[in-house]
PDB file of C-alpha atoms in Angstrom:
ATOM      1  CA  UNK A   4     -27.818 118.679  58.284  1.00 40.00           C
ATOM      2  CA  UNK A   5     -25.132 121.311  59.023  1.00 43.00           C
ATOM      3  CA  UNK A   6     -21.494 121.055  58.369  1.00 49.00           C
ATOM      4  CA  UNK A   7     -18.936 123.045  60.334  1.00 55.00           C
ATOM      5  CA  UNK A   8     -16.078 123.464  57.914  1.00 59.00           C
ATOM      6  CA  UNK A   9     -12.822 123.074  59.551  1.00 70.00           C
ATOM      7  CA  UNK A  10      -9.666 124.377  57.996  1.00 71.00           C
ATOM      8  CA  UNK A  11      -8.958 120.701  56.978  1.00 75.00           C
ATOM      9  CA  UNK A  12     -12.206 120.391  55.227  1.00 81.00           C
ATOM     10  CA  UNK A  13     -11.282 123.456  53.274  1.00 80.00           C
ATOM     11  CA  UNK A  14      -7.907 122.101  52.231  1.00 80.00           C
ATOM     12  CA  UNK A  15      -9.409 118.883  51.106  1.00 83.00           C
ATOM     13  CA  UNK A  16     -11.885 120.614  49.001  1.00 87.00           C
ATOM     14  CA  UNK A  17      -9.038 122.008  46.853  1.00 89.00           C
ATOM     15  CA  UNK A  18      -7.567 118.552  46.176  1.00 92.00           C
ATOM     16  CA  UNK A  19     -10.927 116.595  45.735  1.00 94.00           C
ATOM     17  CA  UNK A  20     -10.675 117.078  41.883  1.00 95.00           C
ATOM     18  CA  UNK A  21      -7.238 115.565  41.557  1.00 95.00           C
ATOM     19  CA  UNK A  22      -8.096 112.868  44.137  1.00 95.00           C
ATOM     20  CA  UNK A  23     -10.903 111.526  42.150  1.00 95.00           C
ATOM     21  CA  UNK A  24      -8.919 111.692  38.830  1.00 95.00           C
ATOM     22  CA  UNK A  25      -6.106 109.829  40.688  1.00 94.00           C
ATOM     23  CA  UNK A  26      -3.409 112.373  40.043  1.00 94.00           C
ATOM     24  CA  UNK A  27      -3.062 113.464  43.611  1.00 94.00           C
ATOM     25  CA  UNK A  28       0.371 113.037  45.271  1.00 93.00           C
ATOM     26  CA  UNK A  29       0.665 109.938  47.415  1.00 94.00           C
ATOM     27  CA  UNK A  30       1.185 111.653  50.805  1.00 93.00           C
ATOM     28  CA  UNK A  31      -1.590 114.071  50.200  1.00 92.00           C
ATOM     29  CA  UNK A  32      -3.910 111.170  49.189  1.00 94.00           C
ATOM     30  CA  UNK A  33      -3.156 109.260  52.327  1.00 93.00           C
ATOM     31  CA  UNK A  34      -3.791 112.413  54.396  1.00 91.00           C
ATOM     32  CA  UNK A  35      -7.103 113.021  52.713  1.00 93.00           C
ATOM     33  CA  UNK A  36      -8.332 109.370  53.069  1.00 93.00           C
ATOM     34  CA  UNK A  37      -7.409 109.566  56.825  1.00 92.00           C
ATOM     35  CA  UNK A  38      -9.635 112.764  56.993  1.00 92.00           C
ATOM     36  CA  UNK A  39     -12.423 111.006  55.068  1.00 93.00           C
ATOM     37  CA  UNK A  40     -12.468 108.182  57.547  1.00 93.00           C
ATOM     38  CA  UNK A  41     -13.071 110.561  60.351  1.00 92.00           C
ATOM     39  CA  UNK A  42     -15.293 113.232  58.771  1.00 92.00           C
ATOM     40  CA  UNK A  43     -18.806 111.949  57.540  1.00 93.00           C
ATOM     41  CA  UNK A  44     -19.688 115.140  55.705  1.00 92.00           C
ATOM     42  CA  UNK A  45     -16.533 115.260  53.660  1.00 93.00           C
ATOM     43  CA  UNK A  46     -17.050 111.604  52.783  1.00 95.00           C
ATOM     44  CA  UNK A  47     -20.441 112.398  51.467  1.00 96.00           C
ATOM     45  CA  UNK A  48     -19.112 115.281  49.480  1.00 95.00           C
ATOM     46  CA  UNK A  49     -16.465 113.086  47.964  1.00 96.00           C
ATOM     47  CA  UNK A  50     -18.928 110.183  47.176  1.00 97.00           C
ATOM     48  CA  UNK A  51     -21.427 112.546  45.663  1.00 97.00           C
ATOM     49  CA  UNK A  52     -18.740 114.407  43.789  1.00 97.00           C
ATOM     50  CA  UNK A  53     -17.530 111.095  42.250  1.00 97.00           C
ATOM     51  CA  UNK A  54     -21.005 110.125  41.352  1.00 97.00           C
ATOM     52  CA  UNK A  55     -21.740 113.397  39.592  1.00 98.00           C
ATOM     53  CA  UNK A  56     -18.763 112.954  37.449  1.00 97.00           C
ATOM     54  CA  UNK A  57     -19.574 109.410  36.708  1.00 96.00           C
ATOM     55  CA  UNK A  58     -23.209 110.219  35.607  1.00 96.00           C
ATOM     56  CA  UNK A  59     -21.979 112.899  33.246  1.00 95.00           C
ATOM     57  CA  UNK A  60     -19.174 110.619  31.816  1.00 92.00           C
ATOM     58  CA  UNK A  61     -21.638 107.881  31.187  1.00 88.00           C
ATOM     59  CA  UNK A  62     -24.249 110.171  29.677  1.00 82.00           C
ATOM     60  CA  UNK A  63     -21.847 111.044  26.811  1.00 75.00           C
ATOM     61  CA  UNK A  64     -21.972 107.652  25.241  1.00 70.00           C
ATOM     62  CA  UNK A  65     -25.745 107.960  24.254  1.00 64.00           C
ATOM     63  CA  UNK A  66     -27.305 110.710  22.063  1.00 66.00           C
ATOM     64  CA  UNK A  67     -27.621 109.781  18.437  1.00 78.00           C
ATOM     65  CA  UNK A  68     -27.324 112.442  15.956  1.00 91.00           C
ATOM     66  CA  UNK A  69     -30.791 113.569  14.956  1.00 93.00           C
ATOM     67  CA  UNK A  70     -32.016 112.502  11.461  1.00 92.00           C
ATOM     68  CA  UNK A  71     -31.010 115.004   8.867  1.00 95.00           C
ATOM     69  CA  UNK A  72     -28.129 116.603  10.577  1.00 96.00           C
ATOM     70  CA  UNK A  73     -25.325 114.845   8.834  1.00 96.00           C
ATOM     71  CA  UNK A  74     -27.006 115.177   5.439  1.00 95.00           C
ATOM     72  CA  UNK A  75     -27.494 119.061   5.978  1.00 97.00           C
ATOM     73  CA  UNK A  76     -23.853 119.309   7.236  1.00 97.00           C
ATOM     74  CA  UNK A  77     -22.495 117.614   4.211  1.00 97.00           C
ATOM     75  CA  UNK A  78     -24.551 119.744   2.013  1.00 96.00           C
ATOM     76  CA  UNK A  79     -23.457 122.939   3.705  1.00 97.00           C
ATOM     77  CA  UNK A  80     -19.853 121.897   3.373  1.00 96.00           C
ATOM     78  CA  UNK A  81     -20.313 121.065  -0.280  1.00 95.00           C
ATOM     79  CA  UNK A  82     -19.317 117.504   0.452  1.00 94.00           C
ATOM     80  CA  UNK A  83     -22.446 115.842  -1.095  1.00 90.00           C
ATOM     81  CA  UNK A  84     -20.368 113.374  -3.020  1.00 90.00           C
ATOM     82  CA  UNK A  85     -19.103 111.813   0.141  1.00 90.00           C
ATOM     83  CA  UNK A  86     -22.266 111.771   2.032  1.00 86.00           C
ATOM     84  CA  UNK A  87     -23.225 108.252   1.098  1.00 79.00           C
ATOM     85  CA  UNK A  88     -20.624 106.349   2.967  1.00 59.00           C
ATOM     86  CA  UNK A  89     -22.015 106.040   6.549  1.00 51.00           C
TER      87      UNK A  89
ATOM     88  CA  UNK B 497     -17.566 100.100   6.759  1.00 34.00           C
ATOM     89  CA  UNK B 498     -17.725 103.259   8.954  1.00 39.00           C
ATOM     90  CA  UNK B 499     -15.975 101.748  11.818  1.00 41.00           C
ATOM     91  CA  UNK B 500     -12.965 100.612   9.939  1.00 42.00           C
ATOM     92  CA  UNK B 501     -12.391 103.906   8.034  1.00 44.00           C
ATOM     93  CA  UNK B 502     -12.658 105.948  11.265  1.00 46.00           C
ATOM     94  CA  UNK B 503     -10.109 103.876  12.963  1.00 50.00           C
ATOM     95  CA  UNK B 504      -7.189 104.733  10.835  1.00 73.00           C
ATOM     96  CA  UNK B 505      -5.771 108.043  11.588  1.00 86.00           C
ATOM     97  CA  UNK B 506      -6.735 111.205   9.714  1.00 88.00           C
ATOM     98  CA  UNK B 507      -3.833 112.215   7.614  1.00 88.00           C
ATOM     99  CA  UNK B 508      -2.659 115.754   8.319  1.00 86.00           C
ATOM    100  CA  UNK B 509      -0.735 116.005   5.123  1.00 88.00           C
ATOM    101  CA  UNK B 510      -3.959 114.912   3.096  1.00 92.00           C
ATOM    102  CA  UNK B 511      -6.065 117.531   4.936  1.00 91.00           C
ATOM    103  CA  UNK B 512      -3.554 120.210   4.171  1.00 90.00           C
ATOM    104  CA  UNK B 513      -3.253 119.406   0.538  1.00 92.00           C
ATOM    105  CA  UNK B 514      -7.028 119.816   0.188  1.00 91.00           C
ATOM    106  CA  UNK B 515      -7.971 116.183  -0.006  1.00 94.00           C
ATOM    107  CA  UNK B 516     -11.689 116.552   0.232  1.00 94.00           C
ATOM    108  CA  UNK B 517     -12.302 112.789   0.786  1.00 95.00           C
ATOM    109  CA  UNK B 518      -9.990 112.989   3.704  1.00 94.00           C
ATOM    110  CA  UNK B 519     -11.894 116.033   5.119  1.00 96.00           C
ATOM    111  CA  UNK B 520     -15.106 114.209   4.752  1.00 96.00           C
ATOM    112  CA  UNK B 521     -13.609 111.354   6.717  1.00 95.00           C
ATOM    113  CA  UNK B 522     -12.633 113.944   9.545  1.00 96.00           C
ATOM    114  CA  UNK B 523     -16.294 115.242   9.423  1.00 96.00           C
ATOM    115  CA  UNK B 524     -17.684 111.863   9.919  1.00 94.00           C
ATOM    116  CA  UNK B 525     -15.247 111.021  12.675  1.00 94.00           C
ATOM    117  CA  UNK B 526     -15.739 114.272  14.620  1.00 95.00           C
ATOM    118  CA  UNK B 527     -19.504 115.027  13.986  1.00 96.00           C
ATOM    119  CA  UNK B 528     -20.917 113.097  17.024  1.00 95.00           C
ATOM    120  CA  UNK B 529     -18.471 114.856  19.490  1.00 95.00           C
ATOM    121  CA  UNK B 530     -18.899 118.325  17.963  1.00 97.00           C
ATOM    122  CA  UNK B 531     -22.596 118.004  17.931  1.00 97.00           C
ATOM    123  CA  UNK B 532     -22.717 116.873  21.532  1.00 95.00           C
ATOM    124  CA  UNK B 533     -20.419 119.659  22.541  1.00 96.00           C
ATOM    125  CA  UNK B 534     -22.660 122.234  20.870  1.00 96.00           C
ATOM    126  CA  UNK B 535     -25.736 120.684  22.522  1.00 95.00           C
ATOM    127  CA  UNK B 536     -24.265 120.704  25.995  1.00 95.00           C
ATOM    128  CA  UNK B 537     -22.803 124.207  25.544  1.00 96.00           C
ATOM    129  CA  UNK B 538     -26.044 125.666  24.192  1.00 96.00           C
ATOM    130  CA  UNK B 539     -28.771 123.373  25.448  1.00 94.00           C
ATOM    131  CA  UNK B 540     -30.710 123.040  22.324  1.00 93.00           C
ATOM    132  CA  UNK B 541     -30.471 121.115  19.082  1.00 94.00           C
ATOM    133  CA  UNK B 542     -30.872 124.102  16.582  1.00 96.00           C
ATOM    134  CA  UNK B 543     -27.906 125.834  18.169  1.00 97.00           C
ATOM    135  CA  UNK B 544     -26.004 122.536  18.358  1.00 97.00           C
ATOM    136  CA  UNK B 545     -26.386 122.132  14.636  1.00 98.00           C
ATOM    137  CA  UNK B 546     -25.332 125.769  13.980  1.00 98.00           C
ATOM    138  CA  UNK B 547     -22.262 125.071  15.940  1.00 98.00           C
ATOM    139  CA  UNK B 548     -21.474 121.897  14.088  1.00 98.00           C
ATOM    140  CA  UNK B 549     -21.789 123.508  10.735  1.00 98.00           C
ATOM    141  CA  UNK B 550     -19.905 126.755  11.622  1.00 98.00           C
ATOM    142  CA  UNK B 551     -17.117 124.728  13.184  1.00 98.00           C
ATOM    143  CA  UNK B 552     -16.391 122.665   9.953  1.00 98.00           C
ATOM    144  CA  UNK B 553     -16.899 125.784   7.668  1.00 98.00           C
ATOM    145  CA  UNK B 554     -14.250 127.514   9.909  1.00 97.00           C
ATOM    146  CA  UNK B 555     -12.106 124.422   9.916  1.00 96.00           C
ATOM    147  CA  UNK B 556     -12.182 124.399   6.048  1.00 95.00           C
ATOM    148  CA  UNK B 557     -11.191 128.178   5.946  1.00 94.00           C
ATOM    149  CA  UNK B 558      -8.472 127.968   8.314  1.00 93.00           C
ATOM    150  CA  UNK B 559      -6.875 124.550   7.160  1.00 92.00           C
ATOM    151  CA  UNK B 560      -3.822 126.673   6.132  1.00 89.00           C
ATOM    152  CA  UNK B 561      -3.286 127.960   9.612  1.00 88.00           C
ATOM    153  CA  UNK B 562      -3.495 124.603  11.131  1.00 89.00           C
ATOM    154  CA  UNK B 563      -0.046 123.512  12.015  1.00 87.00           C
ATOM    155  CA  UNK B 564      -0.704 120.096  13.309  1.00 85.00           C
ATOM    156  CA  UNK B 565       0.710 120.927  16.781  1.00 86.00           C
ATOM    157  CA  UNK B 566      -2.332 119.475  18.409  1.00 87.00           C
ATOM    158  CA  UNK B 567      -4.440 116.573  16.917  1.00 90.00           C
ATOM    159  CA  UNK B 568      -7.093 117.459  14.287  1.00 93.00           C
ATOM    160  CA  UNK B 569      -9.727 116.611  16.976  1.00 94.00           C
ATOM    161  CA  UNK B 570      -8.221 119.069  19.563  1.00 94.00           C
ATOM    162  CA  UNK B 571      -8.012 121.703  16.762  1.00 95.00           C
ATOM    163  CA  UNK B 572     -11.846 121.098  15.893  1.00 97.00           C
ATOM    164  CA  UNK B 573     -12.759 121.354  19.666  1.00 97.00           C
ATOM    165  CA  UNK B 574     -10.998 124.563  19.945  1.00 97.00           C
ATOM    166  CA  UNK B 575     -13.001 125.979  16.972  1.00 97.00           C
ATOM    167  CA  UNK B 576     -16.275 124.471  18.175  1.00 98.00           C
ATOM    168  CA  UNK B 577     -15.787 126.022  21.734  1.00 98.00           C
ATOM    169  CA  UNK B 578     -15.123 129.438  20.130  1.00 97.00           C
ATOM    170  CA  UNK B 579     -18.308 129.079  17.926  1.00 98.00           C
ATOM    171  CA  UNK B 580     -20.352 128.144  20.840  1.00 97.00           C
ATOM    172  CA  UNK B 581     -19.226 130.953  23.039  1.00 96.00           C
ATOM    173  CA  UNK B 582     -19.830 133.373  20.091  1.00 95.00           C
ATOM    174  CA  UNK B 583     -23.346 132.112  19.766  1.00 95.00           C
ATOM    175  CA  UNK B 584     -23.883 132.439  23.509  1.00 93.00           C
ATOM    176  CA  UNK B 585     -22.569 135.995  23.493  1.00 91.00           C
ATOM    177  CA  UNK B 586     -24.779 136.937  20.613  1.00 89.00           C
ATOM    178  CA  UNK B 587     -27.761 135.553  22.492  1.00 83.00           C
ATOM    179  CA  UNK B 588     -27.106 137.487  25.600  1.00 77.00           C
ATOM    180  CA  UNK B 589     -24.564 140.361  25.284  1.00 64.00           C
ATOM    181  CA  UNK B 590     -24.164 140.922  29.126  1.00 59.00           C
ATOM    182  CA  UNK B 591     -22.704 137.415  29.429  1.00 49.00           C
ATOM    183  CA  UNK B 592     -19.021 138.495  29.141  1.00 52.00           C
ATOM    184  CA  UNK B 593     -19.055 140.883  31.996  1.00 50.00           C
ATOM    185  CA  UNK B 594     -21.057 138.707  34.184  1.00 50.00           C
ATOM    186  CA  UNK B 595     -18.908 135.715  33.612  1.00 48.00           C
ATOM    187  CA  UNK B 596     -15.532 137.443  34.254  1.00 47.00           C
ATOM    188  CA  UNK B 597     -15.344 136.978  38.062  1.00 48.00           C
ATOM    189  CA  UNK B 598     -16.472 133.400  38.045  1.00 48.00           C
ATOM    190  CA  UNK B 599     -14.139 132.551  35.249  1.00 45.00           C
ATOM    191  CA  UNK B 600     -10.937 133.982  36.927  1.00 49.00           C
ATOM    192  CA  UNK B 601     -11.573 133.780  40.578  1.00 58.00           C
ATOM    193  CA  UNK B 602     -10.019 130.951  42.519  1.00 62.00           C
ATOM    194  CA  UNK B 603     -12.596 131.066  45.329  1.00 70.00           C
ATOM    195  CA  UNK B 604     -14.167 127.745  46.066  1.00 76.00           C
ATOM    196  CA  UNK B 605     -17.570 127.713  47.476  1.00 77.00           C
ATOM    197  CA  UNK B 606     -18.029 125.408  50.443  1.00 83.00           C
ATOM    198  CA  UNK B 607     -20.368 122.592  49.866  1.00 88.00           C
ATOM    199  CA  UNK B 608     -23.925 123.308  51.216  1.00 89.00           C
ATOM    200  CA  UNK B 609     -25.807 120.097  50.027  1.00 92.00           C
ATOM    201  CA  UNK B 610     -24.867 117.169  52.298  1.00 93.00           C
ATOM    202  CA  UNK B 611     -27.377 114.518  51.468  1.00 94.00           C
ATOM    203  CA  UNK B 612     -25.847 111.229  50.545  1.00 96.00           C
ATOM    204  CA  UNK B 613     -27.870 110.299  47.436  1.00 96.00           C
ATOM    205  CA  UNK B 614     -25.448 107.783  45.966  1.00 93.00           C
ATOM    206  CA  UNK B 615     -27.601 104.958  47.486  1.00 91.00           C
ATOM    207  CA  UNK B 616     -30.424 105.738  45.185  1.00 94.00           C
ATOM    208  CA  UNK B 617     -31.416 102.612  42.942  1.00 94.00           C
ATOM    209  CA  UNK B 618     -29.383 102.662  39.771  1.00 93.00           C
ATOM    210  CA  UNK B 619     -32.715 102.876  37.701  1.00 93.00           C
ATOM    211  CA  UNK B 620     -33.351 106.303  39.318  1.00 94.00           C
ATOM    212  CA  UNK B 621     -30.283 107.704  37.413  1.00 94.00           C
ATOM    213  CA  UNK B 622     -31.296 106.521  33.990  1.00 90.00           C
ATOM    214  CA  UNK B 623     -34.817 108.082  33.841  1.00 92.00           C
ATOM    215  CA  UNK B 624     -35.595 110.724  31.111  1.00 92.00           C
ATOM    216  CA  UNK B 625     -36.224 113.136  33.973  1.00 95.00           C
ATOM    217  CA  UNK B 626     -32.809 112.471  35.602  1.00 95.00           C
ATOM    218  CA  UNK B 627     -31.142 113.126  32.247  1.00 93.00           C
ATOM    219  CA  UNK B 628     -33.050 116.390  31.900  1.00 94.00           C
ATOM    220  CA  UNK B 629     -31.873 117.408  35.414  1.00 96.00           C
ATOM    221  CA  UNK B 630     -28.253 116.551  34.352  1.00 96.00           C
ATOM    222  CA  UNK B 631     -28.612 118.722  31.181  1.00 94.00           C
ATOM    223  CA  UNK B 632     -30.308 121.603  33.073  1.00 96.00           C
ATOM    224  CA  UNK B 633     -27.430 121.593  35.620  1.00 97.00           C
ATOM    225  CA  UNK B 634     -24.919 122.163  32.930  1.00 97.00           C
ATOM    226  CA  UNK B 635     -26.641 125.143  31.649  1.00 96.00           C
ATOM    227  CA  UNK B 636     -26.371 126.781  35.036  1.00 96.00           C
ATOM    228  CA  UNK B 637     -22.482 126.766  34.857  1.00 96.00           C
ATOM    229  CA  UNK B 638     -20.817 130.052  33.738  1.00 94.00           C
ATOM    230  CA  UNK B 639     -19.672 129.468  30.224  1.00 94.00           C
ATOM    231  CA  UNK B 640     -16.043 129.313  30.960  1.00 93.00           C
ATOM    232  CA  UNK B 641     -16.539 126.524  33.447  1.00 97.00           C
ATOM    233  CA  UNK B 642     -18.955 124.851  31.234  1.00 97.00           C
ATOM    234  CA  UNK B 643     -16.457 124.458  28.409  1.00 98.00           C
ATOM    235  CA  UNK B 644     -13.727 123.136  30.626  1.00 98.00           C
ATOM    236  CA  UNK B 645     -16.199 120.566  32.198  1.00 98.00           C
ATOM    237  CA  UNK B 646     -17.733 119.313  28.793  1.00 97.00           C
ATOM    238  CA  UNK B 647     -14.292 118.829  27.260  1.00 97.00           C
ATOM    239  CA  UNK B 648     -12.808 116.964  30.240  1.00 97.00           C
ATOM    240  CA  UNK B 649     -15.641 115.092  31.796  1.00 96.00           C
ATOM    241  CA  UNK B 650     -18.034 114.490  28.950  1.00 95.00           C
ATOM    242  CA  UNK B 651     -15.745 114.410  25.968  1.00 94.00           C
ATOM    243  CA  UNK B 652     -13.118 112.699  27.933  1.00 94.00           C
ATOM    244  CA  UNK B 653     -10.131 114.919  27.084  1.00 96.00           C
ATOM    245  CA  UNK B 654      -6.899 114.858  29.194  1.00 96.00           C
ATOM    246  CA  UNK B 655      -6.043 117.873  31.273  1.00 96.00           C
ATOM    247  CA  UNK B 656      -3.206 118.478  28.518  1.00 96.00           C
ATOM    248  CA  UNK B 657      -5.679 118.305  25.666  1.00 96.00           C
ATOM    249  CA  UNK B 658      -8.175 120.578  27.447  1.00 97.00           C
ATOM    250  CA  UNK B 659      -5.397 123.074  27.911  1.00 97.00           C
ATOM    251  CA  UNK B 660      -4.520 122.903  24.208  1.00 95.00           C
ATOM    252  CA  UNK B 661      -8.127 123.134  23.077  1.00 96.00           C
ATOM    253  CA  UNK B 662      -8.900 126.103  25.245  1.00 97.00           C
ATOM    254  CA  UNK B 663      -5.525 127.782  25.300  1.00 96.00           C
ATOM    255  CA  UNK B 664      -5.417 127.667  29.065  1.00 97.00           C
ATOM    256  CA  UNK B 665      -2.775 127.114  31.557  1.00 97.00           C
ATOM    257  CA  UNK B 666      -2.774 123.832  33.647  1.00 97.00           C
ATOM    258  CA  UNK B 667      -3.709 125.864  36.756  1.00 96.00           C
ATOM    259  CA  UNK B 668      -6.593 127.471  34.978  1.00 96.00           C
ATOM    260  CA  UNK B 669      -8.029 124.244  33.677  1.00 97.00           C
ATOM    261  CA  UNK B 670      -7.755 122.505  36.989  1.00 96.00           C
ATOM    262  CA  UNK B 671      -9.176 125.376  38.866  1.00 95.00           C
ATOM    263  CA  UNK B 672     -12.150 125.770  36.612  1.00 96.00           C
ATOM    264  CA  UNK B 673     -12.784 121.983  36.405  1.00 97.00           C
ATOM    265  CA  UNK B 674     -12.832 121.852  40.182  1.00 96.00           C
ATOM    266  CA  UNK B 675     -15.381 124.661  40.439  1.00 96.00           C
ATOM    267  CA  UNK B 676     -17.451 123.232  37.719  1.00 97.00           C
ATOM    268  CA  UNK B 677     -17.668 119.876  39.385  1.00 97.00           C
ATOM    269  CA  UNK B 678     -18.428 121.300  42.738  1.00 96.00           C
ATOM    270  CA  UNK B 679     -21.234 123.496  41.214  1.00 96.00           C
ATOM    271  CA  UNK B 680     -22.774 120.423  39.465  1.00 97.00           C
ATOM    272  CA  UNK B 681     -22.508 118.346  42.566  1.00 97.00           C
ATOM    273  CA  UNK B 682     -24.507 120.991  44.489  1.00 97.00           C
ATOM    274  CA  UNK B 683     -27.123 120.969  41.625  1.00 97.00           C
ATOM    275  CA  UNK B 684     -27.352 117.276  41.446  1.00 97.00           C
ATOM    276  CA  UNK B 685     -27.555 117.003  45.235  1.00 97.00           C
ATOM    277  CA  UNK B 686     -30.644 119.296  45.214  1.00 97.00           C
ATOM    278  CA  UNK B 687     -32.312 117.208  42.526  1.00 97.00           C
ATOM    279  CA  UNK B 688     -31.348 113.617  43.702  1.00 97.00           C
ATOM    280  CA  UNK B 689     -31.781 114.587  47.285  1.00 96.00           C
ATOM    281  CA  UNK B 690     -35.329 115.383  46.412  1.00 95.00           C
ATOM    282  CA  UNK B 691     -35.688 112.003  44.724  1.00 94.00           C
ATOM    283  CA  UNK B 692     -34.221 110.283  47.796  1.00 94.00           C
ATOM    284  CA  UNK B 693     -36.826 111.930  50.071  1.00 92.00           C
ATOM    285  CA  UNK B 694     -39.662 110.649  47.699  1.00 91.00           C
ATOM    286  CA  UNK B 695     -38.070 107.203  47.759  1.00 86.00           C
ATOM    287  CA  UNK B 696     -37.881 107.081  51.661  1.00 87.00           C
ATOM    288  CA  UNK B 697     -41.573 108.330  51.958  1.00 88.00           C
ATOM    289  CA  UNK B 698     -42.845 105.795  49.573  1.00 79.00           C
TER     290      UNK B 698
END
């Protein structure tokens, strides 16, 4: 697939981050959505851009602390006496 | 219980007056986030643990300088990012020079990958291999962009908090965030685009 970038596509790219964060001005937002309805390639970029952020956001919840990390940390900080709580 | 004690706010006054129990509470509250930041910045658990320990050691040493203008958490993030960047620089001294143009330039690279991989089955995104691909992609980001992306999109800080944690302007945070996200989109498109092809050829 090839994508000929028009000046509009370029403008769009600059505001895509604020668009997905919901902080883009209303008029710019409407203009962008109008463009997305006409430009398949930009729609794909926006969709995969959103999905990328979503995947990273949801990956942050997992990942438990490996065994021993907390204990070694409390020891290093000389906080052994408080290490029992958790 | 852990949950209850971590819900009440950390007392800035208690921290400043050298209350060790309160500091221990801050350590417990912040450890998962600071460890995760180290892990995403450096890409391995040993370095993540170093970042974690150094962050709290530095925090203890610099409690006197902490003025409470930002939250204790933002303050810790700031120390942790600096610790992580220092460790990265120590690992490869050429980084700073190589990083400069990417860190400061506003050039946006036009998207190259145009495969719509959003339609892959949800289970495809949850595999160990996919998670590895996500982590590997972060490591390809220039450090300055990586720090912004991790704080904003993984740790969930606001633009304002990210600015405070990194000492950057609003424009700089937004510009780095945009470039980081676009870069990662390209990387993930290569990976998941490949998965999509396999899916179709099944």
